[in-house]
Tab-separated table of C-alpha atoms in Angstrom:
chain	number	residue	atom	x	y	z
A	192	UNK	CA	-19.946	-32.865	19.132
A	193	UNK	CA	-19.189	-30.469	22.324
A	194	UNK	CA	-17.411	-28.145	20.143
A	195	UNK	CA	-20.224	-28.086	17.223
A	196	UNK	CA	-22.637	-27.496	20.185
A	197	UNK	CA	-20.677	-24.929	21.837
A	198	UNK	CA	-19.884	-23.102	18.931
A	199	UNK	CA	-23.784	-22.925	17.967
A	200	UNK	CA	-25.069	-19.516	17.987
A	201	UNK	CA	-28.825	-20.418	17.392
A	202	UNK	CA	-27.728	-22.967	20.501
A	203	UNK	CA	-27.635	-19.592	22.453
A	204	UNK	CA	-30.092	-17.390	21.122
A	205	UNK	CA	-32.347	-19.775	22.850
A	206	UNK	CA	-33.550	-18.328	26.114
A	207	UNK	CA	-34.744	-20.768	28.060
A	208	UNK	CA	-31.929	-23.479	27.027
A	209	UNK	CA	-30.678	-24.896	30.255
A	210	UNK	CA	-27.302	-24.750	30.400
A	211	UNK	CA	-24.829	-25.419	33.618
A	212	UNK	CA	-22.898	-23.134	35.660
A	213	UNK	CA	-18.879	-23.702	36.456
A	214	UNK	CA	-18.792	-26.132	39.641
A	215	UNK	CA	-17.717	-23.501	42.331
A	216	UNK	CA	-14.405	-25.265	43.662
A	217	UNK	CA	-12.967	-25.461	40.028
A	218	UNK	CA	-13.293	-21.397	39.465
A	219	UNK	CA	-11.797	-21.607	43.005
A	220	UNK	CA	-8.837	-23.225	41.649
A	221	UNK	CA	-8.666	-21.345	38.037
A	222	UNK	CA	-8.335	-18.029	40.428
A	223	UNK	CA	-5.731	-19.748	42.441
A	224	UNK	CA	-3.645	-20.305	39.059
A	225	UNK	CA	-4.360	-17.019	37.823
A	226	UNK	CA	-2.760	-15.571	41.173
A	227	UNK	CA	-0.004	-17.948	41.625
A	228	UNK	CA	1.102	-17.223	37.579
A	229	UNK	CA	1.268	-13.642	38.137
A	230	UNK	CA	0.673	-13.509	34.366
A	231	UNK	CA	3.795	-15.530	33.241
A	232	UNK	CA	4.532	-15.904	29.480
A	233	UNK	CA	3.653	-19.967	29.513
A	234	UNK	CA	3.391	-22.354	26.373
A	235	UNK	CA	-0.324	-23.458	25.783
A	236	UNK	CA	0.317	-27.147	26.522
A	237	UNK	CA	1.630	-26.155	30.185
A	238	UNK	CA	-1.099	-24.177	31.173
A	239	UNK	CA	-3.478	-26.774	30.071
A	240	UNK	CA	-2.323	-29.393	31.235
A	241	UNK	CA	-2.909	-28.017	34.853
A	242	UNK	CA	-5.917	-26.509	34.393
A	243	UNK	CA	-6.963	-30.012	32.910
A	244	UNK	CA	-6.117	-32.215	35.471
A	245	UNK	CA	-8.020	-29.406	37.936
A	246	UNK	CA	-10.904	-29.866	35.685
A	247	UNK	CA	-11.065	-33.307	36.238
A	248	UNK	CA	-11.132	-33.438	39.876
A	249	UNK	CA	-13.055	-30.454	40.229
A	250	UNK	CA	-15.557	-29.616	37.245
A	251	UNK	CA	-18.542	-30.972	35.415
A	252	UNK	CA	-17.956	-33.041	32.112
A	253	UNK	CA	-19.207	-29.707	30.246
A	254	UNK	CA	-16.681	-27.784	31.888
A	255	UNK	CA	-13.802	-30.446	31.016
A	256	UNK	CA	-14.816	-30.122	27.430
A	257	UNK	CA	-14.679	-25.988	27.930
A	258	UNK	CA	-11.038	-26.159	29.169
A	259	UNK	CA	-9.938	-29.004	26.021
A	260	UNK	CA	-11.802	-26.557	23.838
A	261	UNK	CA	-10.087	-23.615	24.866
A	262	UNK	CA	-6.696	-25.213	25.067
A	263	UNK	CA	-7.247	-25.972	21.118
A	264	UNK	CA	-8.027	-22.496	20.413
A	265	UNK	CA	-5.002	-21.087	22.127
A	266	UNK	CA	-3.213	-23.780	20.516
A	267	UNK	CA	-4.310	-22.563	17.010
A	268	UNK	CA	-3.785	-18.997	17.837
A	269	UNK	CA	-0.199	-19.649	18.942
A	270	UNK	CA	0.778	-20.894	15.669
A	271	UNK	CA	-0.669	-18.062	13.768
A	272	UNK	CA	1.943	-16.722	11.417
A	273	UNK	CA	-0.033	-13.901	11.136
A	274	UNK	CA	0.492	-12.652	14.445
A	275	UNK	CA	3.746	-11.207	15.613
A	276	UNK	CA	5.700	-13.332	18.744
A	277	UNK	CA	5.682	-10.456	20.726
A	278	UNK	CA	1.561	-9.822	20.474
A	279	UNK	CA	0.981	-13.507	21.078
A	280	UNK	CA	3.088	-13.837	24.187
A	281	UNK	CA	0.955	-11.211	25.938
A	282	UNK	CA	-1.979	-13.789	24.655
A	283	UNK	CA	-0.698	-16.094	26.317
A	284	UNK	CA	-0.466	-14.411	29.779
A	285	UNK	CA	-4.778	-14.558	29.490
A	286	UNK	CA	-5.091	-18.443	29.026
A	287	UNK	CA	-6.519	-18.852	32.233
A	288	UNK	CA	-8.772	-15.869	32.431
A	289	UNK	CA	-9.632	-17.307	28.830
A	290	UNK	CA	-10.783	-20.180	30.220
A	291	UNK	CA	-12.243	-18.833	33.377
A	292	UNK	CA	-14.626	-16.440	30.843
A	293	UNK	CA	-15.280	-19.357	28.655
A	294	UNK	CA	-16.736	-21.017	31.895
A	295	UNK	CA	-18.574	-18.341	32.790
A	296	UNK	CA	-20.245	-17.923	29.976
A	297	UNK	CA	-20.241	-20.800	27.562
A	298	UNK	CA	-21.410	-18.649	24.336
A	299	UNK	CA	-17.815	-17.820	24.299
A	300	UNK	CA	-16.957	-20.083	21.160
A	301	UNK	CA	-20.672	-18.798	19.590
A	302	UNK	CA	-21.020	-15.402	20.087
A	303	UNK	CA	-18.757	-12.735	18.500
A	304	UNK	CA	-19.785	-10.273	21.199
A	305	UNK	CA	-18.515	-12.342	24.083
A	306	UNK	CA	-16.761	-9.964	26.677
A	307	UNK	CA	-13.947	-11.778	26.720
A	308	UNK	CA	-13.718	-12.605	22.832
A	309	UNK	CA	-14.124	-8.925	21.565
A	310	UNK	CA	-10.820	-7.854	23.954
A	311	UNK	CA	-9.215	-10.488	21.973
A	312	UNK	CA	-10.470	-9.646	19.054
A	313	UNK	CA	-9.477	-5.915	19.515
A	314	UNK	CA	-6.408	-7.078	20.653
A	315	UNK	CA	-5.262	-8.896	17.526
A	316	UNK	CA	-6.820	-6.010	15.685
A	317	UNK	CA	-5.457	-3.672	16.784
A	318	UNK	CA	-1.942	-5.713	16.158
A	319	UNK	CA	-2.511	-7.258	12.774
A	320	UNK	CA	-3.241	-3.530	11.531
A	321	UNK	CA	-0.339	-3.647	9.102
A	322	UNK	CA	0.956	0.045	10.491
A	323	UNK	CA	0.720	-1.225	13.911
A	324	UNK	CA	4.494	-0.849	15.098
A	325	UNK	CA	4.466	-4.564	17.312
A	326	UNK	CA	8.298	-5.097	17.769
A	327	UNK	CA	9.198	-6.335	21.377
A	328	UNK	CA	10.039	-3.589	23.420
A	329	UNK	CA	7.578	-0.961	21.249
A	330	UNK	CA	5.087	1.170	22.727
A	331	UNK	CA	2.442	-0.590	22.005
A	332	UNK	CA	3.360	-3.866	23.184
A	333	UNK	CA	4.488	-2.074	26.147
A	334	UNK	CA	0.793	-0.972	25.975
A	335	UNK	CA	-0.425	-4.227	25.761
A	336	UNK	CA	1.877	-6.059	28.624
A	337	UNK	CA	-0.201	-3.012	30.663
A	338	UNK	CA	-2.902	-3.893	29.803
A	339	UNK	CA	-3.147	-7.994	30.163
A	340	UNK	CA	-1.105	-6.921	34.059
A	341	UNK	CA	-4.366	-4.871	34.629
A	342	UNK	CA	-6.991	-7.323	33.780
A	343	UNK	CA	-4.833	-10.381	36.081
A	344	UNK	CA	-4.766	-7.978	38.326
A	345	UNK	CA	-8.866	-7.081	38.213
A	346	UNK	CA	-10.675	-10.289	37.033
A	347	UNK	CA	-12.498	-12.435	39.159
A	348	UNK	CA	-15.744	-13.484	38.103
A	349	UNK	CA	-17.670	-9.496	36.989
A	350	UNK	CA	-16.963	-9.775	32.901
A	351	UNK	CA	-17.430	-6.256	33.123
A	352	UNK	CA	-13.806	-6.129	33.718
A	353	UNK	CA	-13.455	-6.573	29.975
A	354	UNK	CA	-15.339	-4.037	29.097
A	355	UNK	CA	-13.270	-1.336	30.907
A	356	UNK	CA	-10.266	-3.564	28.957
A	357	UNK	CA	-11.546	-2.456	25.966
A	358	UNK	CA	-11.999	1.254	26.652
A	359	UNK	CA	-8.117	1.337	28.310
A	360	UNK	CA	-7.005	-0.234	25.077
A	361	UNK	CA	-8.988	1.739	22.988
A	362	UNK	CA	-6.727	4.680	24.169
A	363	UNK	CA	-3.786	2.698	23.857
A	364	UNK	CA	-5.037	2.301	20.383
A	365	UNK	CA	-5.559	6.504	19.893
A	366	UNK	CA	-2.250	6.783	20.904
A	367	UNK	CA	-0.668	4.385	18.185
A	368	UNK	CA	-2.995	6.121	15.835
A	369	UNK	CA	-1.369	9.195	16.605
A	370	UNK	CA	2.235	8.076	16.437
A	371	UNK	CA	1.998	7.325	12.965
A	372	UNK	CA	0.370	9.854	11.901
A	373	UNK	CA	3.506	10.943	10.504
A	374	UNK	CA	4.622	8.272	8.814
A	375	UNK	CA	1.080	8.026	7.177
A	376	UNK	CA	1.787	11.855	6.225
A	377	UNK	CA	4.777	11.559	4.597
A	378	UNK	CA	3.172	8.710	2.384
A	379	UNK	CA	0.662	10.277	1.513
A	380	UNK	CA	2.812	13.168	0.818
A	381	UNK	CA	5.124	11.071	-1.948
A	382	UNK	CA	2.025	9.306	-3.384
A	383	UNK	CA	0.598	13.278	-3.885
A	384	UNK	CA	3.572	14.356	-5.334
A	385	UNK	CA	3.673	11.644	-7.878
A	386	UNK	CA	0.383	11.999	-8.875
A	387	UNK	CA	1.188	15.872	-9.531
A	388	UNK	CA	4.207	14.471	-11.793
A	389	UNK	CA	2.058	12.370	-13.517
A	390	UNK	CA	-0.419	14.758	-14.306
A	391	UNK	CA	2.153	17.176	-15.039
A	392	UNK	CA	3.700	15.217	-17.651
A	393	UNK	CA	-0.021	14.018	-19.258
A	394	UNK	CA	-0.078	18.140	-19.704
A	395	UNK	CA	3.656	18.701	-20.910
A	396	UNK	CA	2.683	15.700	-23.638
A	397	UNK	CA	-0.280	17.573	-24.884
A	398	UNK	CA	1.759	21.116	-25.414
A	399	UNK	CA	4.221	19.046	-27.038
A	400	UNK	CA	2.099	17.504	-29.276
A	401	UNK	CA	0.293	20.775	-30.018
A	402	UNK	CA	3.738	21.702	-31.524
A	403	UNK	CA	4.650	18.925	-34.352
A	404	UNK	CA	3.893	18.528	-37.875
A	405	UNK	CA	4.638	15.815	-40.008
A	406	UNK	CA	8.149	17.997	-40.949
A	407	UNK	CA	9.200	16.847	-36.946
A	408	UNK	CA	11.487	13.935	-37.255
A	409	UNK	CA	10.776	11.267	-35.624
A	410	UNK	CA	13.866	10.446	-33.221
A	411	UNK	CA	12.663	13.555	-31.599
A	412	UNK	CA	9.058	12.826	-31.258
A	413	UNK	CA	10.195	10.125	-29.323
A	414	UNK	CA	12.389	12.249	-27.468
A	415	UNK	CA	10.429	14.777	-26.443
A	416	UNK	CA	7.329	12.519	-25.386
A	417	UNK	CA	9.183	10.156	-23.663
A	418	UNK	CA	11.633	11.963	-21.919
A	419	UNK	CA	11.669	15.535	-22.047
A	420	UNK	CA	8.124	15.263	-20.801
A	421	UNK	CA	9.525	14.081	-17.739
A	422	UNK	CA	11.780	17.099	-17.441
A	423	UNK	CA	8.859	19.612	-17.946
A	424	UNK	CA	6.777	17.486	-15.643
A	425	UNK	CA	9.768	18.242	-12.408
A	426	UNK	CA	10.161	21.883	-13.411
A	427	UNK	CA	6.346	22.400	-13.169
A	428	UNK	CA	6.347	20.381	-9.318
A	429	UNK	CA	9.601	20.562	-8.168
A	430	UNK	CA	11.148	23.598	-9.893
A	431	UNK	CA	12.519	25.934	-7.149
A	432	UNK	CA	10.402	28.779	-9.135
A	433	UNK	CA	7.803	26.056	-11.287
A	434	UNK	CA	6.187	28.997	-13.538
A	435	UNK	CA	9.823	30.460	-14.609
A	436	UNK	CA	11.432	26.974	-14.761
A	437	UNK	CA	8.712	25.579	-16.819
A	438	UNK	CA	8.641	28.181	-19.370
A	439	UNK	CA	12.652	27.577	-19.465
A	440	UNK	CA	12.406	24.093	-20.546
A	441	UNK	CA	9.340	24.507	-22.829
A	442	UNK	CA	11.710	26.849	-24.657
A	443	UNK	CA	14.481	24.838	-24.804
A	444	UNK	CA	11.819	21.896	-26.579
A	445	UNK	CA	10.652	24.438	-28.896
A	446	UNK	CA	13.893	25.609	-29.687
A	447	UNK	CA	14.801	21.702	-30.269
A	448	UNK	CA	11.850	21.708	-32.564
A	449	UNK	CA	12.971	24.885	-34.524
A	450	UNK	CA	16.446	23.226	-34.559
A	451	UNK	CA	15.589	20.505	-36.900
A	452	UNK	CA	13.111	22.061	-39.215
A	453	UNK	CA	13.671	22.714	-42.522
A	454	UNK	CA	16.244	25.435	-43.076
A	455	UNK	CA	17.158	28.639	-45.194
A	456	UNK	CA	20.786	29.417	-45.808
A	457	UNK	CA	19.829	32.804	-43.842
A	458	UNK	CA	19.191	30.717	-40.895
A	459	UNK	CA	22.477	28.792	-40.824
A	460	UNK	CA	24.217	31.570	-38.477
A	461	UNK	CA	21.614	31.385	-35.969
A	462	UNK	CA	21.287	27.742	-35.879
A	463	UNK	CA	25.067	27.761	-35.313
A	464	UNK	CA	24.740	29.987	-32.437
A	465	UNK	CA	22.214	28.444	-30.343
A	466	UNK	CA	23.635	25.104	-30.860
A	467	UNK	CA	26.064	24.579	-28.071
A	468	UNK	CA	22.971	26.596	-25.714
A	469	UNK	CA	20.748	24.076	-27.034
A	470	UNK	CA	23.154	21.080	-26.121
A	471	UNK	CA	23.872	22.106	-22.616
A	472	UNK	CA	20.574	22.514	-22.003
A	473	UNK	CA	19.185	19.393	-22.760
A	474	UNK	CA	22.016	17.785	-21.201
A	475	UNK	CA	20.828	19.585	-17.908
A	476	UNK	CA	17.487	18.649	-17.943
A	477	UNK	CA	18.293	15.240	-18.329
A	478	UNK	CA	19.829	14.799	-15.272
A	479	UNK	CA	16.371	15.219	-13.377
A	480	UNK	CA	15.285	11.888	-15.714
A	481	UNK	CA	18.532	10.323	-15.623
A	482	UNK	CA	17.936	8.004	-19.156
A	483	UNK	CA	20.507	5.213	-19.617
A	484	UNK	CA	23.486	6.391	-20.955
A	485	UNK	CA	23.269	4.460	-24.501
A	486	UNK	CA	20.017	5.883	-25.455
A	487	UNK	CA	21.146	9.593	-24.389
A	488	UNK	CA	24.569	9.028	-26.734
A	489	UNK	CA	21.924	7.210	-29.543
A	490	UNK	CA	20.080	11.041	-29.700
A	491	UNK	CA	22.725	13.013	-29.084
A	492	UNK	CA	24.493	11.175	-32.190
A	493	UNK	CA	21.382	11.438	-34.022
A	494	UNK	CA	20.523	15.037	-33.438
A	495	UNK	CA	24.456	15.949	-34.779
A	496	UNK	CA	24.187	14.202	-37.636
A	497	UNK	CA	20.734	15.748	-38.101
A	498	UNK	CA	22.129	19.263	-37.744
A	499	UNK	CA	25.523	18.552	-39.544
A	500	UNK	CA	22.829	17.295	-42.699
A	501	UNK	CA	20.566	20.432	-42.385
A	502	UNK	CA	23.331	22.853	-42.205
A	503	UNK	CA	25.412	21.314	-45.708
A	504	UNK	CA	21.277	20.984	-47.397
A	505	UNK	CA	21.255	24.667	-46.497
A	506	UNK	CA	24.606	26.384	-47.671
A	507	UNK	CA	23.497	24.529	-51.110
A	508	UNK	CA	21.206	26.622	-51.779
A	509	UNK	CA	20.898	29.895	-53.205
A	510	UNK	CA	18.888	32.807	-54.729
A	511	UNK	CA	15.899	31.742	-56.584
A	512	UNK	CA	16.282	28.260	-55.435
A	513	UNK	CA	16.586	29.539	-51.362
A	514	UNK	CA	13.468	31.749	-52.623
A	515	UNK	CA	11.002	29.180	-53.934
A	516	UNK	CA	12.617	26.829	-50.740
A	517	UNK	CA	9.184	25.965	-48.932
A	518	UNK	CA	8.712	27.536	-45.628
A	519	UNK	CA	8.981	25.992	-42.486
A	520	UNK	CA	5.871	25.753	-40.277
A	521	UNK	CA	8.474	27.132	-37.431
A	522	UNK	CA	9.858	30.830	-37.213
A	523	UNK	CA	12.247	31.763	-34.863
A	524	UNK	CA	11.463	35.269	-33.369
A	525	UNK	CA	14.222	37.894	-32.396
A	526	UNK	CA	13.295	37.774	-28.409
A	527	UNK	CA	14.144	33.633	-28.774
A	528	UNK	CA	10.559	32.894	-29.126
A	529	UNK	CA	8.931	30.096	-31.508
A	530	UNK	CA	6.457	30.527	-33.603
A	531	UNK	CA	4.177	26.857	-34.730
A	532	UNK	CA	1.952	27.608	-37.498
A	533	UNK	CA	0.557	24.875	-38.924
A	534	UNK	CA	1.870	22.336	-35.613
A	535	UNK	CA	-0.111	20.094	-33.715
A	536	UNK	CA	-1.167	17.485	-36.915
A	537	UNK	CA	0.564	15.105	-35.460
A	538	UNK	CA	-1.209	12.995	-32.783
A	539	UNK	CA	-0.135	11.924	-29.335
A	540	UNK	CA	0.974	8.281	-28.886
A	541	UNK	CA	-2.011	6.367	-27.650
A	542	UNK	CA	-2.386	5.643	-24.002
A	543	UNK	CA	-1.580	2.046	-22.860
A	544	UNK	CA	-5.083	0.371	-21.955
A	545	UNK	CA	-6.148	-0.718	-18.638
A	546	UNK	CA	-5.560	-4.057	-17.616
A	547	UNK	CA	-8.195	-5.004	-15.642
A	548	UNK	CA	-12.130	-4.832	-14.788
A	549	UNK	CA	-13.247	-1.984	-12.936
A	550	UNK	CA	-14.515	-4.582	-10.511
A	551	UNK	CA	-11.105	-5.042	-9.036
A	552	UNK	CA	-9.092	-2.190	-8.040
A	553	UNK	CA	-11.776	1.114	-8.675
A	554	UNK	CA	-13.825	-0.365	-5.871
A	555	UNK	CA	-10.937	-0.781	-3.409
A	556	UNK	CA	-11.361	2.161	-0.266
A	557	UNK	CA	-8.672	3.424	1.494
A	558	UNK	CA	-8.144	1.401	4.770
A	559	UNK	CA	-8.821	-1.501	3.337
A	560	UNK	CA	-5.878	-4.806	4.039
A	561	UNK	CA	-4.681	-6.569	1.170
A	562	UNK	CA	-2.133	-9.209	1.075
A	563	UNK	CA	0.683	-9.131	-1.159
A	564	UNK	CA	3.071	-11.960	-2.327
A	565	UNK	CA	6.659	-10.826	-1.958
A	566	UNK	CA	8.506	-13.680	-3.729
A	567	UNK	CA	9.290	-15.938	-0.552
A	568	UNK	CA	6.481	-14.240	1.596
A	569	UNK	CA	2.914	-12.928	2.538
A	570	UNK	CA	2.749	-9.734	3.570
A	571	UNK	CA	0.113	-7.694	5.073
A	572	UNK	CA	-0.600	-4.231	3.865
A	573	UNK	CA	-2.755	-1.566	4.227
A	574	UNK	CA	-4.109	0.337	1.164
A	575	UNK	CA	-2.778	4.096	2.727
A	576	UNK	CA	-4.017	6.530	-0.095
A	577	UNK	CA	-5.834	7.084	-3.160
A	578	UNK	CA	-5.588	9.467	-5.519
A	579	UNK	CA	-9.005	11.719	-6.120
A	580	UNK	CA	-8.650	10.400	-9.539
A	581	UNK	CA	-7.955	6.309	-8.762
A	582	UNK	CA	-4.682	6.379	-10.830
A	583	UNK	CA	-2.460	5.884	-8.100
A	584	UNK	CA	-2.359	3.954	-4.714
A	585	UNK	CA	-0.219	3.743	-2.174
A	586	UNK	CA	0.303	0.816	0.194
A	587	UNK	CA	2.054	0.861	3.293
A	588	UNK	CA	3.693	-1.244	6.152
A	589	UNK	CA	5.512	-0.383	8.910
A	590	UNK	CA	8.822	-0.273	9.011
A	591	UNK	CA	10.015	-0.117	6.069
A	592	UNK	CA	6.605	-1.023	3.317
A	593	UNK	CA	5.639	2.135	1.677
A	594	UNK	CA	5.243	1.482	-2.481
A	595	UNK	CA	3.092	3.578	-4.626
A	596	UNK	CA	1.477	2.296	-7.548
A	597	UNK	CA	-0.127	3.360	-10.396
A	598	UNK	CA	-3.319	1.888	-11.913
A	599	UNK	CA	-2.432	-0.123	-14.167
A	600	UNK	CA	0.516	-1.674	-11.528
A	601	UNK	CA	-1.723	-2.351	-9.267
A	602	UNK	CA	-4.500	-3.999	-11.546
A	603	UNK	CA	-1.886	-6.063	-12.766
A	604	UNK	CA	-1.061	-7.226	-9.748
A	605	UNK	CA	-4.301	-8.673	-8.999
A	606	UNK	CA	-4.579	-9.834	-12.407
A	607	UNK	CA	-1.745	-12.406	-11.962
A	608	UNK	CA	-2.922	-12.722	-8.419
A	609	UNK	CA	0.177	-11.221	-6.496
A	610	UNK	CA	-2.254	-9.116	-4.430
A	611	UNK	CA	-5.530	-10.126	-2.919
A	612	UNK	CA	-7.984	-8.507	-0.644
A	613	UNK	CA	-7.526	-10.043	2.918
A	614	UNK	CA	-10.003	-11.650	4.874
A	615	UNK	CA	-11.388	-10.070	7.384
A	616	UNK	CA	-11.602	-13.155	10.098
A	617	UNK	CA	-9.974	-12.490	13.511
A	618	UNK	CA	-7.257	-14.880	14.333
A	619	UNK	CA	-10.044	-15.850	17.352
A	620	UNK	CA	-12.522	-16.420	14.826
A	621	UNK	CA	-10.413	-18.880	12.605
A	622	UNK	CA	-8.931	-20.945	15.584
A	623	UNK	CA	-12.396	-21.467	16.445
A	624	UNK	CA	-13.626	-22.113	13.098
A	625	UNK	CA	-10.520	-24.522	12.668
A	626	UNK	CA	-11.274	-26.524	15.793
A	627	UNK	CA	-14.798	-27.094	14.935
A	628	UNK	CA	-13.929	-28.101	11.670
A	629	UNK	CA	-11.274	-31.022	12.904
A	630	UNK	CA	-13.894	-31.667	15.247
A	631	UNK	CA	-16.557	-32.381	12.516
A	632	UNK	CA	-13.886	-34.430	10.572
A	633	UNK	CA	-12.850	-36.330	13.010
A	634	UNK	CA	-16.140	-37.133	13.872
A	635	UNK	CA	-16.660	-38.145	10.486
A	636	UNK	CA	-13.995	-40.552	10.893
A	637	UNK	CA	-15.102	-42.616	13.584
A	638	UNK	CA	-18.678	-43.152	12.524
């Protein structure tokens, strides 16, 4: 019943509600511990247990029940998994100017905007961000261990003192902001780039496409779509001169394309020429895409025995049958350039349809934490970057978490519910919340 009353904000949004001060010689003795620890890293059930049996001898039955209260609360907050070790030992260094707030003012558990509470809350903040670097030993924790040292050193009974805590740590939190910066950067950076690629090789589809007719066989189609695309999608973004390298693998598909059309016997000597051009090539460019070995050999194979069958087709025939021989929709200039005349009848494959409701991931904003299930664990992420068109995301997590997905990916993520938006409670605010709620069942219990 204490901690549903305690935890009441209405209960304190009452004015007038009477409501006891700390007996004198107990905050006496809570600044005695507070000295004599010098801020020690101490388990919750140590600290407690002295500041209980102080509480006993020296406080009110309300400020008994403050101490238990808080106790629980630390309790819950040290076995947060969500918090790193190294953040929650420098937690525990402020159990007794926890308490000793708590006592002073008893909306502690109720109000959100509790001195004391919102340095705890911007604590944990501040170290649950999920590109918060919190390693023992790390700049910020160095920060922090600064930080608690200043406010043993500073608190007595003023809670003003956490106010200037929060405007020190603020800065502390400007500076962690700014040291990774960089990292952010080069995120953002990769999750640009393959954005570019992808729109790059939506484009180098399209002038494919704009060049087959039904004549284009098919093992080429596929080909060109699936993989040369790729190749004309790097030469257009990461092509040491894009315009020039571009145009040299654009070529290189047209000349493909003028390679198996239908053939003339007055064609056979140039088609013999270009062939082992042609060949290297392709063979070139596909080491930007790197496609598995067996389905390179499969076109490779196919393409030869393509040629090998156009070139014998083509030495068969002969005056008026060579003449009446329908022409091909693809000419071959002398300068190496190709010439489509009736091209582009045959339509692009069909994009793959979204997965999801728009609900889901087009209303996601950048900042925003998500957790993700990575087979045996949870982890926290931040959403780093979105593309201006909301096909690609990136998440990140420092060290080593930087993944960027596309839509699709990520939809189907939430669709089989690997990725979830994460709430937004404080650890603070769920210890609480979890104490009041054992409270209530326990009090269920007994009546």
């Amino acid at each position: 019943p204490a901690a549903r009353l305690l935890s009441d904000p209405q209960q304190f949004g009452v004015a007038d509600l009477p409501m006891p001060t700390v007996e004198p010689p107990l905050l006496d003795a809570l600044s005695g511990v507070q000295v004599d620890a010098g801020g020690e890293i101490r388990m919750p059930g140590q600290v407690f247990a002295e500041l209980g049996q102080h509480a006993r001898s020296k406080g009110s039955p309300l400020d008994q029940l403050t101490v238990e209260i808080v106790s629980l609360v630390f309790d819950y907050i040290y076995n947060d998994r969500r918090l790193d070790d190294a953040v929650k030992q420098q937690l525990l260094r402020l159990q007794v100017v926890a308490v000793k707030a708590a006592l002073l003012d008893r909306s502690f558990f109720a109000r959100r905007q509790h001195p004391m509470r919102r340095l705890i809350d911007a604590i944990t903040d501040l170290a649950t961000d999920p590109d918060s670097e919190v390693a023992a030993g790390s700049p910020l924790v160095e920060g922090l261990a600064e930080l608690v040292d200043w406010v043993l050193a500073n608190f007595e009974t003023d809670l003003a003192v956490f106010e200037e805590a929060q405007r020190r740590l603020e800065v502390l939190a400007m500076s962690e902001s700014e040291r990774r910066v960089a990292r952010l950067q080069e995120i953002t950076r990769q999750a640009e780039h393959e954005e570019a690629l992808a729109r790059a090789q939506d484009e180098a589809r399209e002038a494919i496409a704009s060049r087959l007719d039904e004549s284009t066989p098919e093992f080429v189609r596929e080909f060109l779509y699936r993989w040369w695309a790729e190749v004309m999608a790097f030469a257009r973004v990461d092509g040491n001169d894009p315009q020039v390298e571009y145009k040299r693998v654009l070529r290189l598909a047209e000349h493909l394309l003028w390679s198996v059309a239908p053939k003339g016997p007055e064609e056979i000597a140039r088609l013999a020429s270009m062939l082992a051009r042609l060949i290297n090539g392709l063979l070139k460019g596909l080491q930007l895409v790197n496609p598995p070995d067996e389905e390179r050999e499969a076109f490779f194979n196919e393409l030869l025995a393509w040629h090998t069958q156009a070139i014998a087709e083509a030495k068969k025939l002969a005056g008026e049958a060579a003449r009446q021989r329908a022409r091909s929709n693809v000419r071959l200039h002398e300068d190496g350039s190709v010439e489509f005349r009736h091209a582009g009848s045959v339509p692009m494959p069909p994009p793959e349809p979204v997965i999801v409701e728009r609900s889901v991931v087009d209303e996601l904003e950048r900042g925003c934490l998500l957790d993700i299930d990575e087979g045996d664990q949870t982890l926290r992420v931040k959403l780093a970057w979105v593309s201006p068109s909301r096909k690609l995301f990136a998440l990140s997590r420092y060290p080593d978490f930087a993944r960027s997905l596309t839509r699709d990916e990520f939809a189907a993520l939430f669709e089989e519910r690997r990725v979830r938006v994460a709430t937004e409670h404080s650890p603070l605010d769920r210890a609480i919340e979890s104490v009041v709620e054992e409270s209530s069942e326990e009090a269920a219990e007994t009546a």
